[in-house]
Coordinates of C-alpha atoms in Angstrom, one line a residue:
X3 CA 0.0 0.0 0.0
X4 CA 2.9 2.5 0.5
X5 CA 3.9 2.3 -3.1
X6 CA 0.1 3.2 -4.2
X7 CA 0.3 6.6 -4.5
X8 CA 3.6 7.1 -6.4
X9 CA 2.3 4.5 -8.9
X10 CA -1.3 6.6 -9.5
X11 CA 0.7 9.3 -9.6
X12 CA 3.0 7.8 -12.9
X13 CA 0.1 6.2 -14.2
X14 CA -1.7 10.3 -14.1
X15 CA 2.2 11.3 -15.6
X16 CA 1.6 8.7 -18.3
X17 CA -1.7 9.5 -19.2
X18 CA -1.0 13.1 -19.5
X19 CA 2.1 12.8 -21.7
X20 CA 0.1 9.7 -23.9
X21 CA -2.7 12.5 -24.5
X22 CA -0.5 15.4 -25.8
X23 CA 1.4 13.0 -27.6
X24 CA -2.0 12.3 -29.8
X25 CA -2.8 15.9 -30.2
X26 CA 0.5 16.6 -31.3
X27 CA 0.2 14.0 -34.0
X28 CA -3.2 15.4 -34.4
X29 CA -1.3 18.5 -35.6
X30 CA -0.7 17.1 -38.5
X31 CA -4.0 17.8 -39.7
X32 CA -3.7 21.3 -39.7
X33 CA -4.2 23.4 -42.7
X34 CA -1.6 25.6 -44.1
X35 CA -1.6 29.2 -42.3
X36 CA -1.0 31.2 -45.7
X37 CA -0.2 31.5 -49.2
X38 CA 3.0 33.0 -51.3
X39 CA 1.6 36.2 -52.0
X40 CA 3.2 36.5 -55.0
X41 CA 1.7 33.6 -56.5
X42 CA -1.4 34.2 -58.5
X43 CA -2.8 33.7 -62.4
X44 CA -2.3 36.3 -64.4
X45 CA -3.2 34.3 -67.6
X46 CA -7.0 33.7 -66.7
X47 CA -9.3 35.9 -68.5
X48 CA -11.3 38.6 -66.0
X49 CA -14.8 39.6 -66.2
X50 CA -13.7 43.4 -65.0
X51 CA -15.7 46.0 -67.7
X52 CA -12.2 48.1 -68.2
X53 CA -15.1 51.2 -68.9
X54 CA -16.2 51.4 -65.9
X55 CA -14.2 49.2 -63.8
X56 CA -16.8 47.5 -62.4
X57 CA -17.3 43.5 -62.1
X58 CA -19.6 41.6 -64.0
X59 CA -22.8 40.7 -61.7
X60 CA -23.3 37.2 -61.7
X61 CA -26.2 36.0 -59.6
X62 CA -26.1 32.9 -57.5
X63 CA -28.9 30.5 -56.5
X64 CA -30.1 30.6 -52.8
X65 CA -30.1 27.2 -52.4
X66 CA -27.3 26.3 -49.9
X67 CA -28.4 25.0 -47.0
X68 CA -27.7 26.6 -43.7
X69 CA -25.0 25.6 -41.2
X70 CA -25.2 27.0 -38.3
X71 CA -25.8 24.7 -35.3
X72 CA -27.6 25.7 -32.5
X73 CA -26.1 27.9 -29.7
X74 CA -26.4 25.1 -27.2
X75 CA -23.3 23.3 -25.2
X76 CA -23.5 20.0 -25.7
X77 CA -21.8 18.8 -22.6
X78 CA -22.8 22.3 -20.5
X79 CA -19.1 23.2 -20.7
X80 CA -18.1 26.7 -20.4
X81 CA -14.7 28.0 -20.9
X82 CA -15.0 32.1 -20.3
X83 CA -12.6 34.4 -21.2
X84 CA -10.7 36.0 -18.6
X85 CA -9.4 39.4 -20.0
X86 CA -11.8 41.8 -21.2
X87 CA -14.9 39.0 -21.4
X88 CA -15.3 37.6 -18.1
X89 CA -19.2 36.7 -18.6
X90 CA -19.0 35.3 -21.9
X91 CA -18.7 32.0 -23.6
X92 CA -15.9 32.9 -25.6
X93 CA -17.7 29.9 -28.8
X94 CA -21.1 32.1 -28.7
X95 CA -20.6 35.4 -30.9
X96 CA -20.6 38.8 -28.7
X97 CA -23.2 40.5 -31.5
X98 CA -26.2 38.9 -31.0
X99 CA -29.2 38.5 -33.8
X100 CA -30.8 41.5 -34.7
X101 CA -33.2 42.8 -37.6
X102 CA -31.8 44.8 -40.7
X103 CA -32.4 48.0 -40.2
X104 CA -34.7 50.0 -42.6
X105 CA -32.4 51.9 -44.5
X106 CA -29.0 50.0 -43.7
X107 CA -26.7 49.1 -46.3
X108 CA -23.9 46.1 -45.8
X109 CA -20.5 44.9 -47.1
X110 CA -19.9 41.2 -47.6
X111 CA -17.0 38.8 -48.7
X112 CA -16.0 34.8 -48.7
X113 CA -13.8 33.9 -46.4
X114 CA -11.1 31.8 -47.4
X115 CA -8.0 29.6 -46.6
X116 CA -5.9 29.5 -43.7
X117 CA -5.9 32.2 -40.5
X118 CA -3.7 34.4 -41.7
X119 CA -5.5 34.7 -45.0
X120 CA -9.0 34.7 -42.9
X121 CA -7.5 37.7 -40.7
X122 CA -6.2 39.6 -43.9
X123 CA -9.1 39.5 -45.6
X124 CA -11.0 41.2 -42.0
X125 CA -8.8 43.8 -41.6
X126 CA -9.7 44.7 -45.3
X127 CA -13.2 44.0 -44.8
X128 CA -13.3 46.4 -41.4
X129 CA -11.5 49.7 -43.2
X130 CA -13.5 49.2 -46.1
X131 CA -16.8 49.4 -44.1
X132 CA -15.6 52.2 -42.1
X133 CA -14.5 53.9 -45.6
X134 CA -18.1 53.1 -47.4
X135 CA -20.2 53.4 -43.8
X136 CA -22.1 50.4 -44.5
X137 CA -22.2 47.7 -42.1
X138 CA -19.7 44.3 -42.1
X139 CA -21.6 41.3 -42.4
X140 CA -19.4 39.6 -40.1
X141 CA -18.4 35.8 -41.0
X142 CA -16.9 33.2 -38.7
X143 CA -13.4 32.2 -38.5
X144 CA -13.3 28.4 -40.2
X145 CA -10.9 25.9 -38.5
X146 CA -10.1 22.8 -40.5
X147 CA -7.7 20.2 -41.4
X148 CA -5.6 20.1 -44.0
X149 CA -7.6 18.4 -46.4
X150 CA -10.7 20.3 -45.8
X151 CA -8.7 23.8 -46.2
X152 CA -11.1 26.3 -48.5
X153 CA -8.3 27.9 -50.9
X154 CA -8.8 30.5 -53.3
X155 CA -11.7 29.7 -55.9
X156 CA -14.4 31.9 -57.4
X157 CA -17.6 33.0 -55.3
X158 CA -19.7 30.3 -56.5
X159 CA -17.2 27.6 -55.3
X160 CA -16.2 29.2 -52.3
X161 CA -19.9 29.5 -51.4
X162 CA -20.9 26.3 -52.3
X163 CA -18.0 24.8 -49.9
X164 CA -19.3 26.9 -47.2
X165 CA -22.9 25.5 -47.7
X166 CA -21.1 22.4 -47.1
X167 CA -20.2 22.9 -43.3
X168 CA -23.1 21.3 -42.0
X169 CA -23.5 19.3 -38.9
X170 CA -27.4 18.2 -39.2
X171 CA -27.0 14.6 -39.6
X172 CA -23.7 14.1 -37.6
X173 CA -24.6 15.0 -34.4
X174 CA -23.7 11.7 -33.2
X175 CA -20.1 12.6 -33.6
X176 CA -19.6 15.2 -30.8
X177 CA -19.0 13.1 -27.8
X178 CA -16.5 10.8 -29.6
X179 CA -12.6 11.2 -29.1
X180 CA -11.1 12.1 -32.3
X181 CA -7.4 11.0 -31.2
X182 CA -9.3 7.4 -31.2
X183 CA -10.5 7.8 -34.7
X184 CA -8.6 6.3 -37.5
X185 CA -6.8 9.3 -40.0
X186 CA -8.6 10.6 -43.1
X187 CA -6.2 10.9 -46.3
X188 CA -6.4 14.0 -48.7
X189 CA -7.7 11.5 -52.0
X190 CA -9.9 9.8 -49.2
X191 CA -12.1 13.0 -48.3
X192 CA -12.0 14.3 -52.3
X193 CA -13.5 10.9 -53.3
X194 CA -16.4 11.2 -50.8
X195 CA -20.0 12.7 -51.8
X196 CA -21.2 15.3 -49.8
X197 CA -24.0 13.7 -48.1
X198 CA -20.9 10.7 -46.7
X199 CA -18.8 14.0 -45.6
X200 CA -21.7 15.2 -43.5
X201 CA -22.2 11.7 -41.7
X202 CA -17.7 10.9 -41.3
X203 CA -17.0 11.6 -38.0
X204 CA -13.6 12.1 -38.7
X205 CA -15.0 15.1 -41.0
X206 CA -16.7 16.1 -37.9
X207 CA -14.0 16.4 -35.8
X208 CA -11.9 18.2 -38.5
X209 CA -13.3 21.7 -38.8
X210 CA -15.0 23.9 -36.6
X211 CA -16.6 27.7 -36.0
X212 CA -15.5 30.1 -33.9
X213 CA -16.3 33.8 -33.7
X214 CA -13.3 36.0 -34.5
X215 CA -14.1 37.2 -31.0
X216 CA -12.7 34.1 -30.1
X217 CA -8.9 35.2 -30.9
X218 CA -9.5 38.7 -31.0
X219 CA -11.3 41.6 -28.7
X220 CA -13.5 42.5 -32.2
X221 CA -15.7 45.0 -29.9
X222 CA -12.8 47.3 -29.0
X223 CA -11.6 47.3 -32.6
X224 CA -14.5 48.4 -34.0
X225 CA -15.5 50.8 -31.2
X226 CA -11.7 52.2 -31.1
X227 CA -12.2 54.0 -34.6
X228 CA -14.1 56.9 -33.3
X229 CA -11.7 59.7 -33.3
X230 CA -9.3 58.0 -35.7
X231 CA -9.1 59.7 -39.5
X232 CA -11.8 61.9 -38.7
X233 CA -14.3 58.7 -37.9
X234 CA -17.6 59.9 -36.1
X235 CA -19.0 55.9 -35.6
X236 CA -17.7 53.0 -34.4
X237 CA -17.7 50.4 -37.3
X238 CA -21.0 48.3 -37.5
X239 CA -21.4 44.7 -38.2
X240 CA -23.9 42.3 -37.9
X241 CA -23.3 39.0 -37.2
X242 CA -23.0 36.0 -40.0
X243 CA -23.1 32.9 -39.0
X244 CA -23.3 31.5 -42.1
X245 CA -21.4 32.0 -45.3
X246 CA -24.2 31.5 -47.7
X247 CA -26.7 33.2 -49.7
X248 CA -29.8 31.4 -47.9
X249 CA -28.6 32.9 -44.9
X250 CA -28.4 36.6 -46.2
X251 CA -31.9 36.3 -48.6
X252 CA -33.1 35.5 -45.3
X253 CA -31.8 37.6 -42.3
X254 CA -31.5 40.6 -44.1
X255 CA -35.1 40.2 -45.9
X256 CA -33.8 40.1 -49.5
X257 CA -36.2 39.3 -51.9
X258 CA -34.5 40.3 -55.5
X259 CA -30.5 38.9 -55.3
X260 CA -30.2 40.7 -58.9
X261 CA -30.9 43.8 -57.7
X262 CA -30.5 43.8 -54.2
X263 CA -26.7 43.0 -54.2
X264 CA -24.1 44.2 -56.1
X265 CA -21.5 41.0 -56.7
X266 CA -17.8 41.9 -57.4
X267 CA -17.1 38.3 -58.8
X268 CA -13.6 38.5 -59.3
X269 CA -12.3 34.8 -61.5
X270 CA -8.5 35.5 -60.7
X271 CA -6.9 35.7 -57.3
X272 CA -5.6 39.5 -58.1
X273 CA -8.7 40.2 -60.3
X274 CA -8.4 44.1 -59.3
X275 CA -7.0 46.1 -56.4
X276 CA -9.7 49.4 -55.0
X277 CA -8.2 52.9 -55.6
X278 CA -8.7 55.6 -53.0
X279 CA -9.4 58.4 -54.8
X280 CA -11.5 60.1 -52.5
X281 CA -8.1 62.8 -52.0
X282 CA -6.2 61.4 -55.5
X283 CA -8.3 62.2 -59.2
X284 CA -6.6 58.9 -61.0
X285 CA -8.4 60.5 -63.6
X286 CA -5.3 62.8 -64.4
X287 CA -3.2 59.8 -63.3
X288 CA -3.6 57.0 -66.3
X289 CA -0.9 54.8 -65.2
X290 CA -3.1 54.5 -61.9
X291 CA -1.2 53.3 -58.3
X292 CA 2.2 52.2 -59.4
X293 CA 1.8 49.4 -56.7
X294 CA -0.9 47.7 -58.3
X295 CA 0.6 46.0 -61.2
X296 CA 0.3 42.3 -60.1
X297 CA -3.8 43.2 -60.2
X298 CA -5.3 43.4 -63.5
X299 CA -7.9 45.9 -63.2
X300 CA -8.4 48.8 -60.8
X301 CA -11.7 49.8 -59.0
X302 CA -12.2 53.6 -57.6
X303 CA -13.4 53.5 -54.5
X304 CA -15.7 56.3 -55.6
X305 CA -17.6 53.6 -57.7
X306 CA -18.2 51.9 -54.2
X307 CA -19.3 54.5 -52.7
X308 CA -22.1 55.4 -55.7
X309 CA -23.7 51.9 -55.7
X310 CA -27.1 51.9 -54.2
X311 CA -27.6 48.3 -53.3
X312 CA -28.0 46.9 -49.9
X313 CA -25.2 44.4 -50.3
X314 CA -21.5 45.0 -51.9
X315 CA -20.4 41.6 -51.5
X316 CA -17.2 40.4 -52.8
X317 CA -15.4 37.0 -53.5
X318 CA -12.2 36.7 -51.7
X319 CA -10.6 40.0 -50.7
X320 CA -7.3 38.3 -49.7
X321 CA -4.6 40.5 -50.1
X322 CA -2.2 43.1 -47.8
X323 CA -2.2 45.6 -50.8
X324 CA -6.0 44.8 -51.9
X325 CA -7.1 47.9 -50.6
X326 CA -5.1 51.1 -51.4
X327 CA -5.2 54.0 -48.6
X328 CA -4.0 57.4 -49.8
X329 CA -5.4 59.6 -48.0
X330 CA -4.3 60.9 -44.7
X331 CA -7.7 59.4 -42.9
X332 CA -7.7 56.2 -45.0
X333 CA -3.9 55.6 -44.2
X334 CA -4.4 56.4 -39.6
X335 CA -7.5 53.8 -40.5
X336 CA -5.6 51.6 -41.8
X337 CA -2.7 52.2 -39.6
X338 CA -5.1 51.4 -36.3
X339 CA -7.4 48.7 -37.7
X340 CA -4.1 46.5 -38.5
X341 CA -2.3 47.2 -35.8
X342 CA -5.4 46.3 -33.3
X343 CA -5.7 43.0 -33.9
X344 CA -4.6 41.7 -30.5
X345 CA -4.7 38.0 -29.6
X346 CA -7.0 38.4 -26.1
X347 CA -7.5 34.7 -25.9
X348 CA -6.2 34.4 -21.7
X349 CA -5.2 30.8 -22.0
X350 CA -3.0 31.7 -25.1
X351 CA -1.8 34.9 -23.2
X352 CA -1.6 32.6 -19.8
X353 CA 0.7 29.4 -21.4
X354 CA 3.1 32.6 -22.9
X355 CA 3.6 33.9 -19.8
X356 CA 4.7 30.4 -18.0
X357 CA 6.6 29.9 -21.3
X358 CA 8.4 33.4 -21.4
X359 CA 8.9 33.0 -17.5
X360 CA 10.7 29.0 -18.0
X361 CA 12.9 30.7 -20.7
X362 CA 14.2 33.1 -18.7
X363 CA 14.7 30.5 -16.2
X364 CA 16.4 28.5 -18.7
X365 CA 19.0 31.7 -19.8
X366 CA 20.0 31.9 -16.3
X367 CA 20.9 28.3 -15.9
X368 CA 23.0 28.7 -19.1
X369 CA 24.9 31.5 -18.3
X370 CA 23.0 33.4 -21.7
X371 CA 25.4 36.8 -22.0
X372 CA 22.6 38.5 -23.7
X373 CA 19.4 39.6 -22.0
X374 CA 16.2 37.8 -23.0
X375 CA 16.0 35.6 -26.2
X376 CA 15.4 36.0 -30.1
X377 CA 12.1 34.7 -31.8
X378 CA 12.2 33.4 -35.8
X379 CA 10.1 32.1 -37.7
X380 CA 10.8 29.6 -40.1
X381 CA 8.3 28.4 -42.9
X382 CA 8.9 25.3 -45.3
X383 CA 5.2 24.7 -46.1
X384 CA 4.3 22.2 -48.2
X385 CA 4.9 23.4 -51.8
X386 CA 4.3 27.3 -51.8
X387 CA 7.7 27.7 -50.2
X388 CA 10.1 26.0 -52.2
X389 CA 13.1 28.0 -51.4
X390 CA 13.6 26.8 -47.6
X391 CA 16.9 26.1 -48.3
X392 CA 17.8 29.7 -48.4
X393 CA 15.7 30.9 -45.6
X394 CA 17.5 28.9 -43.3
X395 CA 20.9 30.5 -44.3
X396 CA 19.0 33.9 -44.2
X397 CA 18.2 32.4 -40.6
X398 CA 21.3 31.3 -39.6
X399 CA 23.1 35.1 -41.5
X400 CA 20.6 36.8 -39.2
X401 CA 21.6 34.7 -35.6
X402 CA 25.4 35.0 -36.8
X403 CA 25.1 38.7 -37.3
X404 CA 22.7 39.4 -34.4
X405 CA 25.7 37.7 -31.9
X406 CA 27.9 39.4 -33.3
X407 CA 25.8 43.0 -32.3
X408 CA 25.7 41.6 -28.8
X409 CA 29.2 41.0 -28.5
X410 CA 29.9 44.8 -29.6
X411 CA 27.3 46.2 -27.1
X412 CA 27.8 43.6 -24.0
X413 CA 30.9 44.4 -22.4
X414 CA 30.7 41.1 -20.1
X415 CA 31.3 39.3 -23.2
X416 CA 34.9 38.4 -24.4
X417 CA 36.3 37.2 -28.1
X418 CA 33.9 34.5 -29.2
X419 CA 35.8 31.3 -27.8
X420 CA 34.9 28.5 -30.9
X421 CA 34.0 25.2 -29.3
X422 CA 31.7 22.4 -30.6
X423 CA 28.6 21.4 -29.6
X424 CA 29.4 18.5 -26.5
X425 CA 29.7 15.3 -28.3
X426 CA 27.0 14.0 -26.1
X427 CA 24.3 16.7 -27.4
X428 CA 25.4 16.8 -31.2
X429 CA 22.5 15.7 -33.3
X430 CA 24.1 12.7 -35.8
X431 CA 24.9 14.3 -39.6
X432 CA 22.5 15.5 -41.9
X433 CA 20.8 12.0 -43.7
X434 CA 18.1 11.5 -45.4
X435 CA 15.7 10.0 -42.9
X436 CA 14.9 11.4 -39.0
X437 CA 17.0 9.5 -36.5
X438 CA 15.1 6.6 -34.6
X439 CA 16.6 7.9 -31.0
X440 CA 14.9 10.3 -28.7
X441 CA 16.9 13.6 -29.1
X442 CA 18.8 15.2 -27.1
X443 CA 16.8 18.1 -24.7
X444 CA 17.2 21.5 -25.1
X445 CA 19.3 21.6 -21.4
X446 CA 21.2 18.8 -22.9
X447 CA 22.8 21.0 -25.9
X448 CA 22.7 24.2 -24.4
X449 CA 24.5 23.6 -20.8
X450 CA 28.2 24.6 -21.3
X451 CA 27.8 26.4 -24.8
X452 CA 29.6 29.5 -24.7
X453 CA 27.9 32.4 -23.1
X454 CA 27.3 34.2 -26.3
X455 CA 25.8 32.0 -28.1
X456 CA 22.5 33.0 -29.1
X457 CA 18.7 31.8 -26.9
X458 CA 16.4 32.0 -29.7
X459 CA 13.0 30.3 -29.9
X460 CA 12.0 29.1 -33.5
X461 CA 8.6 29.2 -34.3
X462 CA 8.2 26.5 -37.7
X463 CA 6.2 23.9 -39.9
X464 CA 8.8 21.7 -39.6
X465 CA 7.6 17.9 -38.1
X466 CA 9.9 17.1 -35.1
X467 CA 12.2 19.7 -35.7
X468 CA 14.6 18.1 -32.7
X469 CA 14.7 15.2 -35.6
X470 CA 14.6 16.5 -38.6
X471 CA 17.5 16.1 -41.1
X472 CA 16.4 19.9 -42.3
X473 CA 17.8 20.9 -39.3
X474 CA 20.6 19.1 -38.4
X475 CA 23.3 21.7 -39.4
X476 CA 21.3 24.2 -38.0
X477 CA 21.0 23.2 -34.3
X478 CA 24.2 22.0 -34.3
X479 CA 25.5 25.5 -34.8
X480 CA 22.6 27.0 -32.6
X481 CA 22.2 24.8 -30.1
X482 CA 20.3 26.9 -27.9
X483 CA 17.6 27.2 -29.6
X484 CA 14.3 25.9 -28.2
X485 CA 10.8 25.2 -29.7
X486 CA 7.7 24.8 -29.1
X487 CA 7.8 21.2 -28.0
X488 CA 10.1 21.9 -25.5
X489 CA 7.2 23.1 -23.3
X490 CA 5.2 20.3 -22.8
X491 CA 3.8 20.9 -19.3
X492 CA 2.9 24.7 -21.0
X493 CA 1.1 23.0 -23.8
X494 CA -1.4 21.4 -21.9
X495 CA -2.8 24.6 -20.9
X496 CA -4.5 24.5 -23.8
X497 CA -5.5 21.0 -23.8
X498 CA -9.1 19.5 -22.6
X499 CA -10.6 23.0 -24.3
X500 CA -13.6 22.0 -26.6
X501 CA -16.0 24.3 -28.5
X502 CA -19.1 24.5 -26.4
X503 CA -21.1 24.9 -29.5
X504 CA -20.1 21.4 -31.5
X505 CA -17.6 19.8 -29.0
X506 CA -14.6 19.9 -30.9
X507 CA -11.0 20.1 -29.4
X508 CA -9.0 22.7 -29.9
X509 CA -6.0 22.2 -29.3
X510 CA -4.6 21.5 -33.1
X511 CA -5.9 25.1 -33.7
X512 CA -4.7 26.9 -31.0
X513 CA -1.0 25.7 -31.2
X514 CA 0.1 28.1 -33.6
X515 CA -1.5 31.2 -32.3
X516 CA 1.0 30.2 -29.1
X517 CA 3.7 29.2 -31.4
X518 CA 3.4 33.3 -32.9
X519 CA 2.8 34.9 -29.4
X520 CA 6.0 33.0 -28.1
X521 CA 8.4 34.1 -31.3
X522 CA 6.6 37.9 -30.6
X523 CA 8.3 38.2 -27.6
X524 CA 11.9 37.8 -28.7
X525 CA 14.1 41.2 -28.3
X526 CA 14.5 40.8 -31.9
X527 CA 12.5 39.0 -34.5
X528 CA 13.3 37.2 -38.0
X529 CA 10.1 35.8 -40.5
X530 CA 10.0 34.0 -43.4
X531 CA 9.6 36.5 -46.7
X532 CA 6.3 36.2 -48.2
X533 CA 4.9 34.2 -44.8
X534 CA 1.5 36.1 -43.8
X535 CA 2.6 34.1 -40.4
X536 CA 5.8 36.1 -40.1
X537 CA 4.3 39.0 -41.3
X538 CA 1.8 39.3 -38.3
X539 CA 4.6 38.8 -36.0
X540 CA 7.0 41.6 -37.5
X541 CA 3.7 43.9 -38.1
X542 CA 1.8 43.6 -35.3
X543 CA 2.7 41.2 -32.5
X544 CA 6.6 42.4 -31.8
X545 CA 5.7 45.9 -32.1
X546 CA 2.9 45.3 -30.1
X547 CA 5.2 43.8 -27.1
X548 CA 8.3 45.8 -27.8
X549 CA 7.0 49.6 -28.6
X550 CA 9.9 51.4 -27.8
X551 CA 12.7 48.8 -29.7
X552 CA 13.1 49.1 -33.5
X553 CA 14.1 46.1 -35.7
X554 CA 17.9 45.9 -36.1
X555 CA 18.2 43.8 -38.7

């Protein structure tokens, strides 16, 4: 009996570990966070009228079905917010259903691909609402796996996906344990029928809805504007639920789709970039925005302004240059609305915080020189970024330089003293497959390093990074760097967290919205080029957390 307790307590150890090891395999199955924003096809034809640079209106049928479920936890679970939304179930929107009013006009677009692309596409939807004073028909933020990810298409296929997320005949599926369910290939899903999507429970499990309110405090955004280039209003929206045109013939009372919306139906993913004119006459300028040649037509935002339908609504309206701002208004607009984005989720703020405090722990026990640590982010994706090769010598340029600066400006550090890594931590040479052993911990490399070598925490795609040949070289010459899976005990703050609305775990999707906040709070920071990931670190979150430190390389 006096060995009972220390053998529950390893049995509770095991369990714990056993569970984050399945959600970390269930990471797998998370969609890409962005696309190259260079890449698009300039050699499909577009429907733009070049006379009066307006798209062609092409009506859709409002015959999606809704697919929304019902507002109800399904195990009573509530998870509330802690910092600025202490009385609300965080999976329940924070704009509750209204009417239309009378006289109201709205803005509309499709949501589309990853997070980053998702969150893109808001900020462009918010200023342009502010710009046009309509209201922003507000969509969800879609969670998925990888093979359910909604990429670029044209509206009537990124609507008809949307009219897809249903859960009305799988309800069934909520209480089951999706780390217990077999995995669901890319070809496996594509071959499927709708109707055998809607009743998989391993579809089930692999998407879900969440209000943007979820990630980000929406209200303060919106009300924040007042004051801000000559803004009288806060910005109005109105919830959307659901991304399809039964919902909006039906919650805003339209009757005529033909004439009651006005469809910008772009058929290329840089079908037209809008102009501000409302302080520039491009009318003397012919050549139009010098910055808009990857778009192939231009739309005045003048033209906006003039329609008199209820509903703008565009396709996608991905893209950080998609909406110009010239003016001196337009430009503090769009200076506040994407810098306001703040990730208010607390158990995302509360695992950085233990994180932030166990790496300063960890640069004390390693005699770091250099205060704090250094945050990169490396992205190989699976296709898009095909030069990863030279974005980890970019990487490793940066850390090289970057000790170098330290060395000048700490006096308590003397010539760099060249020894190699400890031939008990040295990862084995680069080969073409991951090594079968368990690798070596981040204390395990680090301890004895000299003093200036660099602390840095990498943010990445990369699967097992410890492991992976990619990275061989790399940590070999850094070998205090740390990531993510380093922090296990961290980690599991954000396990056992389930959307109250359909039950599913969160986990998968939450990871690298911790994996970002963690790189943010490096002194200095280092992206990927082209990465919508990095670029909401560099933009937003390090300026954010360092405001009086400028980038210095």
């Amino acid at each position: 009996m006096a060995n009972a307790a220390p053998r529950t307590v390893l049995v509770i150890a095991m369990l714990g570990i056993f569970f984050f090891l399945a959600a970390v395999h269930y990471l797998e199955l998370i969609p890409d966070l962005e696309f190259n924003l260079e890449t698009h096809n300039s050699g499909v034809e577009s429907q733009v009228n070049p006379k009066s640079s307006s798209l062609v209106s092409t009506p859709f049928s409002p015959s999606l079905p809704e697919s929304r479920p019902e507002n109800e936890s399904p195990n009573n679970e509530e998870y509330l917010q802690s910092e600025g939304n202490k009385e609300h179930n965080p999976f329940l929107t924070m704009f509750p259903e209204r009417p239309p009013g009378d006289q109201e006009l709205f803005l509309g677009y499709v949501p589309h691909s990853g997070f980053h692309n998702q969150r893109i596409e808001l900020q462009n939807a918010l200023r342009l609402a502010a710009y046009l004073n309509r209201t922003l028909l507000l969509p969800p933020l879609f969670s998925c796996a990888k093979f359910m990810n909604i990429g670029w298409g044209r509206p009537s296929v990124l609507l008809a996906k949307w009219g897809e997320l249903t859960r009305e005949h799988s309800q069934s599926c909520q209480n089951l344990d999706p780390t217990q369910l077999a995995p669901i290939t890319w070809d496996e899903y594509h071959v499927m029928t709708p109707k055998e999507r809607e009743q998989d429970c391993r579809v089930y499990h692999s998407w879900t809805l969440t209000p943007w309110t979820y990630v980000f405090n929406i209200p303060k955004v919106i009300q924040g504007v007042v004051g801000i280039g000559g803004q009288t209003e806060p910005i109005r929206v109105f919830d959307r639920p659901n991304v399809t045109i039964a919902w909006m013939a039906e919650h805003l009372g339209i009757t005529d789709l033909d004439k009651e919306v006005y469809w910008l139906n772009g058929t290329t993913r840089w079908d037209f970039q809008i102009l501000d004119d409302s302080e520039v006459d491009y009318g003397l300028h012919p050549e139009g925005n010098p910055d808009s040649r990857r778009y192939s037509q231009e739309l005045p935002l003048s033209n906006l302004k003039a329609r008199p339908e209820r509903v703008i609504h565009f396709g996608s309206f991905f893209g950080i240059d998609r909406l110009e701002a010239s003016s001196q208004a337009h430009l503090e607009l769009q200076q506040y609305i994407d810098t306001s984005l703040d990730i208010w989720n607390q158990k995302i703020l509360d695992a950085t915080e233990l994180v932030e405090a166990q790496i300063e722990k960890w640069r004390v026990l390693t005699a770091r020189a250099a205060p704090g640590f250094l945050g990169a982010h490396l992205r190989t994706g699976n296709g898009e970024f095909n030069n990863v090769e030279r974005n980890l010598e970019l990487l490793m340029l940066w850390l090289r330089n970057m000790t170098n600066l330290d060395q000048e400006h700490l006096t308590n550090i003397t010539s760099p003293i060249q020894q190699p890594v400890p031939a008990q931590a040295q990862l084995p040479p680069n080969t073409a497959e991951p090594q079968e052993q368990e690798p070596p911990t981040f204390l395990d490399r680090c301890m004895g390093q000299p003093p200036e070598s660099p602390l840095l925490y990498l943010a990445t795609d990369v699967h097992h990074p410890r492991l992976s040949p990619f990275l061989v070289d790399f940590l070999n010459e850094f070998p205090c760097t740390m990531v993510l899976s380093d922090f296990p005990e961290y980690v599991q703050l954000l396990d056992g967290i389930h959307n109250t609305v359909d039950n599913i775990y969160m986990l998968p999707f939450l990871i690298a919205l911790l994996d970002a906040n963690l790189a943010a709070y490096g002194r200095q920071f280092h992206g990927t080029d082209a990465s919508t990931f990095s670029q909401y670190i560099s933009h937003h979150l390090w300026p954010e957390y360092h405001p009086s430190s400028t980038p210095l390389l």
